[in-house]
Structures are given as C-alpha cells and as structure tokens.
Amino acid sequence: VPPHPVPLAPARAAPRPEGGRPTCLLFAGDAKPDKGVLLLPGLLQAIAAGHPDWDVLLHVNDTTAWGAARKACADLAAIAAQLPNVTLRTGRLPREDYLRLMEAADLMVCTHEPGAYARKSSGIVWEALGLGLPMVVPANCWLGREAADWGAGAVTAPAWSINALAGAFDAARRQRPALAERSAEAARRFLAANGAGALMD
C-alpha cells in the first residue's frame, strides 16, 4: 500500500547566501520531553560554546511547558543569554516566521527521544526534507529512517544523550558540503512527490 503524498512540503523561498557564518537549528517546536527539551540546556552549551564559529538558532514554544520541561526552558534562556552566537525564540511563531527560521539554518539537530518516535512521525523532518536541510537524527527511530528513505544528508547519533548528539553534530559539521549536496537532491525528489497539490491530485 503506497503512502499518500505528504501535504507538509515547504520549498526554499531563496537559496542560502554563501560566505556567511554557518548556522545550526538546534530545536524547533513545542517544549516537550519526548522532543528532547530536557537535553537542550546541556546540548546548547556543548554546541554553542564548543563551536563559537557557528550561530545556533532555537525555537522553543514554552507556552504549554510544565514541570521539568518548564525548568529546562528557564535554564535554556539563562544559558542563551550568556552566549553571543545563540538566538532563542519562544512562544508560538506565525508559520511564515517559523519557515524563515528553518531557512536560515545550514544544519538541523533532531533531539527527539527514539523510543517515543520509534513508530511516530514528525513534521519537522518533512519540513527539513523540503528545504534541503542536512540533519542530525537519533538512531533507531522514524526520523532517521525517513531521512534515509529520501537519501537526505544525515548523521545518526548512536545514543540519545548530550554527548552523542554533540558528537554527531561535530561529525555533520565536518561533512557539511557533502551532506548539503545530498539534501538538495533529496529535496528535489521530495518536492516532486509531495505537497498539497500532489495530495489533491
């Protein structure tokens, strides 16, 4: 049984300008534990402080966060305020602002918990595929399988931990040109098969 086309398939409005500082999108979406928000304070410190030549973007919708997730958001805001290469957006973003945030990145890190996403999809991977964005993905879950199915440029983190995700980011950073080329080709395939028009057809 073939899957129906994915309606969520944004395309880049314009190519990324060349010669600027490389940018990592570390998180985008709701501040939920299964999306990895509890790892973010330590991971932000490891990536942003460990790689001051990179800019780091985060969108963390904290409006519904509670308990440990709310504390992680507060810790994250305190760390972000001390690092000049970090931009943290909170609350709900209009769709256009959210997509522009994704388009500003050269690489995306997916912090999703593998057990929760073993058989559950995530729209952020489809968005990254459509935008031709290389990814760091956790092992043994849907996100990595979907990136592999489309042939996108992705590096797999062998474990769901700060050290493993930071190590995978470092590997992806060093392979960025090759990953970007693969992701651009995957975007062409993905956009040809998906989108609202393809679904209606």
mmCIF file of C-alpha atoms in Angstrom:
data_model
loop_
_atom_site.group_PDB
_atom_site.id
_atom_site.type_symbol
_atom_site.label_atom_id
_atom_site.label_comp_id
_atom_site.label_asym_id
_atom_site.label_seq_id
_atom_site.Cartn_x
_atom_site.Cartn_y
_atom_site.Cartn_z
ATOM 1 C CA VAL A 1 0.000 0.000 0.000
ATOM 2 C CA PRO A 2 1.778 3.183 -1.104
ATOM 3 C CA PRO A 3 1.652 6.193 1.239
ATOM 4 C CA HIS A 4 -0.294 9.244 0.150
ATOM 5 C CA PRO A 5 1.692 12.424 -0.622
ATOM 6 C CA VAL A 6 2.735 14.474 2.406
ATOM 7 C CA PRO A 7 0.972 17.869 2.276
ATOM 8 C CA LEU A 8 3.629 19.408 4.537
ATOM 9 C CA ALA A 9 6.339 20.134 1.951
ATOM 10 C CA PRO A 10 7.731 23.686 2.081
ATOM 11 C CA ALA A 11 10.296 24.780 -0.500
ATOM 12 C CA ARG A 12 13.019 27.381 -0.030
ATOM 13 C CA ALA A 13 11.978 30.891 -0.992
ATOM 14 C CA ALA A 14 15.615 31.710 -1.872
ATOM 15 C CA PRO A 15 18.989 29.926 -1.725
ATOM 16 C CA ARG A 16 21.104 30.334 1.392
ATOM 17 C CA PRO A 17 23.646 33.163 0.865
ATOM 18 C CA GLU A 18 27.225 31.945 0.622
ATOM 19 C CA GLY A 19 30.107 33.117 2.763
ATOM 20 C CA GLY A 20 28.175 33.809 5.979
ATOM 21 C CA ARG A 21 28.586 32.144 9.352
ATOM 22 C CA PRO A 22 27.263 28.571 9.400
ATOM 23 C CA THR A 23 24.067 28.181 11.390
ATOM 24 C CA CYS A 24 22.622 25.245 13.320
ATOM 25 C CA LEU A 25 18.915 24.906 14.097
ATOM 26 C CA LEU A 26 19.040 23.086 17.414
ATOM 27 C CA PHE A 27 15.321 22.847 18.168
ATOM 28 C CA ALA A 28 12.000 23.912 16.668
ATOM 29 C CA GLY A 29 8.573 23.312 18.143
ATOM 30 C CA ASP A 30 6.821 22.624 21.411
ATOM 31 C CA ALA A 31 8.839 22.215 24.612
ATOM 32 C CA LYS A 32 8.023 18.556 25.264
ATOM 33 C CA PRO A 33 10.227 15.944 26.960
ATOM 34 C CA ASP A 34 9.739 13.449 24.105
ATOM 35 C CA LYS A 35 11.083 16.078 21.690
ATOM 36 C CA GLY A 36 14.234 16.358 23.800
ATOM 37 C CA VAL A 37 13.701 19.666 25.564
ATOM 38 C CA LEU A 38 15.289 18.285 28.752
ATOM 39 C CA LEU A 39 18.557 17.739 26.853
ATOM 40 C CA LEU A 40 18.623 21.249 25.420
ATOM 41 C CA PRO A 41 20.426 23.214 28.174
ATOM 42 C CA GLY A 42 23.413 20.866 28.160
ATOM 43 C CA LEU A 43 23.358 20.375 24.408
ATOM 44 C CA LEU A 44 23.213 24.118 23.754
ATOM 45 C CA GLN A 45 26.220 24.612 25.996
ATOM 46 C CA ALA A 46 28.141 21.843 24.217
ATOM 47 C CA ILE A 47 27.383 23.061 20.694
ATOM 48 C CA ALA A 48 27.253 26.857 21.021
ATOM 49 C CA ALA A 49 30.120 27.227 23.498
ATOM 50 C CA GLY A 50 32.125 24.439 21.878
ATOM 51 C CA HIS A 51 31.760 25.915 18.373
ATOM 52 C CA PRO A 52 31.816 29.721 18.666
ATOM 53 C CA ASP A 53 32.291 29.982 14.877
ATOM 54 C CA TRP A 54 28.706 28.659 14.444
ATOM 55 C CA ASP A 55 25.457 30.504 15.111
ATOM 56 C CA VAL A 56 22.778 28.486 16.910
ATOM 57 C CA LEU A 57 19.029 29.042 16.465
ATOM 58 C CA LEU A 58 16.276 27.635 18.654
ATOM 59 C CA HIS A 59 12.519 27.971 18.616
ATOM 60 C CA VAL A 60 11.109 26.609 21.863
ATOM 61 C CA ASN A 61 7.378 27.060 22.313
ATOM 62 C CA ASP A 62 7.236 27.229 26.097
ATOM 63 C CA THR A 63 3.582 28.277 26.393
ATOM 64 C CA THR A 64 2.395 24.788 27.340
ATOM 65 C CA ALA A 65 5.536 23.580 29.147
ATOM 66 C CA TRP A 66 5.216 22.413 32.740
ATOM 67 C CA GLY A 67 7.264 20.566 35.356
ATOM 68 C CA ALA A 68 10.744 19.514 34.224
ATOM 69 C CA ALA A 69 10.151 20.953 30.749
ATOM 70 C CA ARG A 70 9.403 24.422 32.192
ATOM 71 C CA LYS A 71 12.588 24.293 34.266
ATOM 72 C CA ALA A 72 14.573 23.258 31.179
ATOM 73 C CA CYS A 73 13.153 26.272 29.320
ATOM 74 C CA ALA A 74 14.249 28.606 32.123
ATOM 75 C CA ASP A 75 17.734 27.049 32.192
ATOM 76 C CA LEU A 76 17.917 27.316 28.416
ATOM 77 C CA ALA A 77 17.030 31.012 28.458
ATOM 78 C CA ALA A 78 19.719 31.698 31.067
ATOM 79 C CA ILE A 79 22.388 29.903 29.011
ATOM 80 C CA ALA A 80 21.292 31.534 25.748
ATOM 81 C CA ALA A 81 21.579 34.992 27.334
ATOM 82 C CA GLN A 82 25.274 34.343 28.049
ATOM 83 C CA LEU A 83 26.251 33.116 24.578
ATOM 84 C CA PRO A 84 26.545 35.732 21.806
ATOM 85 C CA ASN A 85 26.126 33.173 18.996
ATOM 86 C CA VAL A 86 22.682 31.974 20.187
ATOM 87 C CA THR A 87 19.247 33.214 19.080
ATOM 88 C CA LEU A 88 16.343 31.835 21.117
ATOM 89 C CA ARG A 89 12.732 32.359 20.006
ATOM 90 C CA THR A 90 9.933 31.393 22.388
ATOM 91 C CA GLY A 91 6.156 31.195 22.252
ATOM 92 C CA ARG A 92 4.174 30.416 19.126
ATOM 93 C CA LEU A 93 5.548 31.631 15.809
ATOM 94 C CA PRO A 94 3.491 32.521 12.751
ATOM 95 C CA ARG A 95 4.011 29.894 10.050
ATOM 96 C CA GLU A 96 5.988 32.318 7.845
ATOM 97 C CA ASP A 97 8.386 33.213 10.693
ATOM 98 C CA TYR A 98 8.833 29.544 11.553
ATOM 99 C CA LEU A 99 9.769 28.653 7.979
ATOM 100 C CA ARG A 100 12.156 31.623 7.690
ATOM 101 C CA LEU A 101 13.848 30.364 10.875
ATOM 102 C CA MET A 102 14.337 26.956 9.281
ATOM 103 C CA GLU A 103 15.572 28.520 6.040
ATOM 104 C CA ALA A 104 18.220 30.448 7.996
ATOM 105 C CA ALA A 105 19.885 27.173 9.049
ATOM 106 C CA ASP A 106 22.606 25.140 7.356
ATOM 107 C CA LEU A 107 22.084 22.084 9.566
ATOM 108 C CA MET A 108 19.324 20.835 11.860
ATOM 109 C CA VAL A 109 19.664 18.711 15.001
ATOM 110 C CA CYS A 110 16.716 16.461 15.887
ATOM 111 C CA THR A 111 16.660 15.790 19.625
ATOM 112 C CA HIS A 112 13.588 13.525 19.578
ATOM 113 C CA GLU A 113 13.535 10.593 22.011
ATOM 114 C CA PRO A 114 13.941 7.394 19.951
ATOM 115 C CA GLY A 115 11.516 5.284 21.990
ATOM 116 C CA ALA A 116 8.701 7.799 21.614
ATOM 117 C CA TYR A 117 9.414 8.229 17.895
ATOM 118 C CA ALA A 118 10.063 4.591 17.036
ATOM 119 C CA ARG A 119 6.790 4.489 15.060
ATOM 120 C CA LYS A 120 5.659 8.120 15.222
ATOM 121 C CA SER A 121 6.363 10.669 12.515
ATOM 122 C CA SER A 122 7.491 14.268 12.955
ATOM 123 C CA GLY A 123 6.588 17.116 10.646
ATOM 124 C CA ILE A 124 9.968 18.758 11.211
ATOM 125 C CA VAL A 125 11.715 16.046 9.171
ATOM 126 C CA TRP A 126 9.346 16.595 6.238
ATOM 127 C CA GLU A 127 9.955 20.348 6.510
ATOM 128 C CA ALA A 128 13.721 19.809 6.564
ATOM 129 C CA LEU A 129 13.477 17.466 3.561
ATOM 130 C CA GLY A 130 11.546 20.027 1.542
ATOM 131 C CA LEU A 131 14.017 22.767 2.470
ATOM 132 C CA GLY A 132 17.062 20.612 1.660
ATOM 133 C CA LEU A 133 18.380 20.885 5.206
ATOM 134 C CA PRO A 134 21.022 18.349 6.387
ATOM 135 C CA MET A 135 20.140 16.702 9.691
ATOM 136 C CA VAL A 136 21.472 15.041 12.800
ATOM 137 C CA VAL A 137 18.990 12.309 13.727
ATOM 138 C CA PRO A 138 18.766 9.857 16.631
ATOM 139 C CA ALA A 139 19.326 6.167 15.931
ATOM 140 C CA ASN A 140 16.579 3.550 15.840
ATOM 141 C CA CYS A 141 13.596 5.770 15.175
ATOM 142 C CA TRP A 142 11.332 7.065 12.416
ATOM 143 C CA LEU A 143 13.273 10.296 11.835
ATOM 144 C CA GLY A 144 16.436 8.546 10.693
ATOM 145 C CA ARG A 145 14.513 6.033 8.591
ATOM 146 C CA GLU A 146 12.596 8.788 6.794
ATOM 147 C CA ALA A 147 15.781 10.775 6.087
ATOM 148 C CA ALA A 148 17.421 7.602 4.736
ATOM 149 C CA ASP A 149 14.400 6.706 2.591
ATOM 150 C CA TRP A 150 14.711 10.019 0.737
ATOM 151 C CA GLY A 151 18.525 9.877 0.627
ATOM 152 C CA ALA A 152 18.944 13.100 2.623
ATOM 153 C CA GLY A 153 22.276 14.131 4.091
ATOM 154 C CA ALA A 154 22.047 12.960 7.705
ATOM 155 C CA VAL A 155 24.347 11.863 10.505
ATOM 156 C CA THR A 156 22.972 9.439 13.092
ATOM 157 C CA ALA A 157 23.602 9.947 16.807
ATOM 158 C CA PRO A 158 24.252 6.463 18.238
ATOM 159 C CA ALA A 159 22.558 7.240 21.567
ATOM 160 C CA TRP A 160 20.020 9.687 22.943
ATOM 161 C CA SER A 161 22.376 11.750 25.068
ATOM 162 C CA ILE A 162 24.028 15.145 25.104
ATOM 163 C CA ASN A 163 27.447 13.678 24.294
ATOM 164 C CA ALA A 164 26.172 11.517 21.418
ATOM 165 C CA LEU A 165 24.153 14.334 19.832
ATOM 166 C CA ALA A 166 27.024 16.810 20.245
ATOM 167 C CA GLY A 167 29.404 14.280 18.679
ATOM 168 C CA ALA A 168 27.035 13.717 15.766
ATOM 169 C CA PHE A 169 26.795 17.492 15.268
ATOM 170 C CA ASP A 170 30.588 17.690 15.144
ATOM 171 C CA ALA A 171 30.678 14.924 12.520
ATOM 172 C CA ALA A 172 27.955 16.636 10.469
ATOM 173 C CA ARG A 173 29.758 19.970 10.743
ATOM 174 C CA ARG A 174 32.858 18.439 9.173
ATOM 175 C CA GLN A 175 30.842 16.728 6.402
ATOM 176 C CA ARG A 176 28.569 19.692 5.690
ATOM 177 C CA PRO A 177 29.304 20.215 1.955
ATOM 178 C CA ALA A 178 28.618 16.561 1.092
ATOM 179 C CA LEU A 179 25.544 16.417 3.334
ATOM 180 C CA ALA A 180 24.167 19.625 1.812
ATOM 181 C CA GLU A 181 24.563 18.216 -1.698
ATOM 182 C CA ARG A 182 22.689 15.034 -0.777
ATOM 183 C CA SER A 183 19.949 17.016 0.969
ATOM 184 C CA ALA A 184 19.488 19.293 -2.056
ATOM 185 C CA GLU A 185 18.967 16.221 -4.258
ATOM 186 C CA ALA A 186 16.583 14.709 -1.683
ATOM 187 C CA ALA A 187 14.610 17.975 -1.627
ATOM 188 C CA ARG A 188 14.051 17.776 -5.376
ATOM 189 C CA ARG A 189 12.737 14.217 -5.077
ATOM 190 C CA PHE A 190 10.631 15.003 -2.024
ATOM 191 C CA LEU A 191 9.026 18.117 -3.514
ATOM 192 C CA ALA A 192 8.265 16.321 -6.777
ATOM 193 C CA ALA A 193 6.263 13.663 -4.910
ATOM 194 C CA ASN A 194 4.679 15.675 -2.099
ATOM 195 C CA GLY A 195 2.868 18.903 -1.275
ATOM 196 C CA ALA A 196 -0.772 19.956 -1.185
ATOM 197 C CA GLY A 197 -1.130 19.804 -4.984
ATOM 198 C CA ALA A 198 0.159 16.238 -5.163
ATOM 199 C CA LEU A 199 -2.178 15.202 -2.358
ATOM 200 C CA MET A 200 -5.211 16.735 -4.086
ATOM 201 C CA ASP A 201 -4.246 15.071 -7.366
#
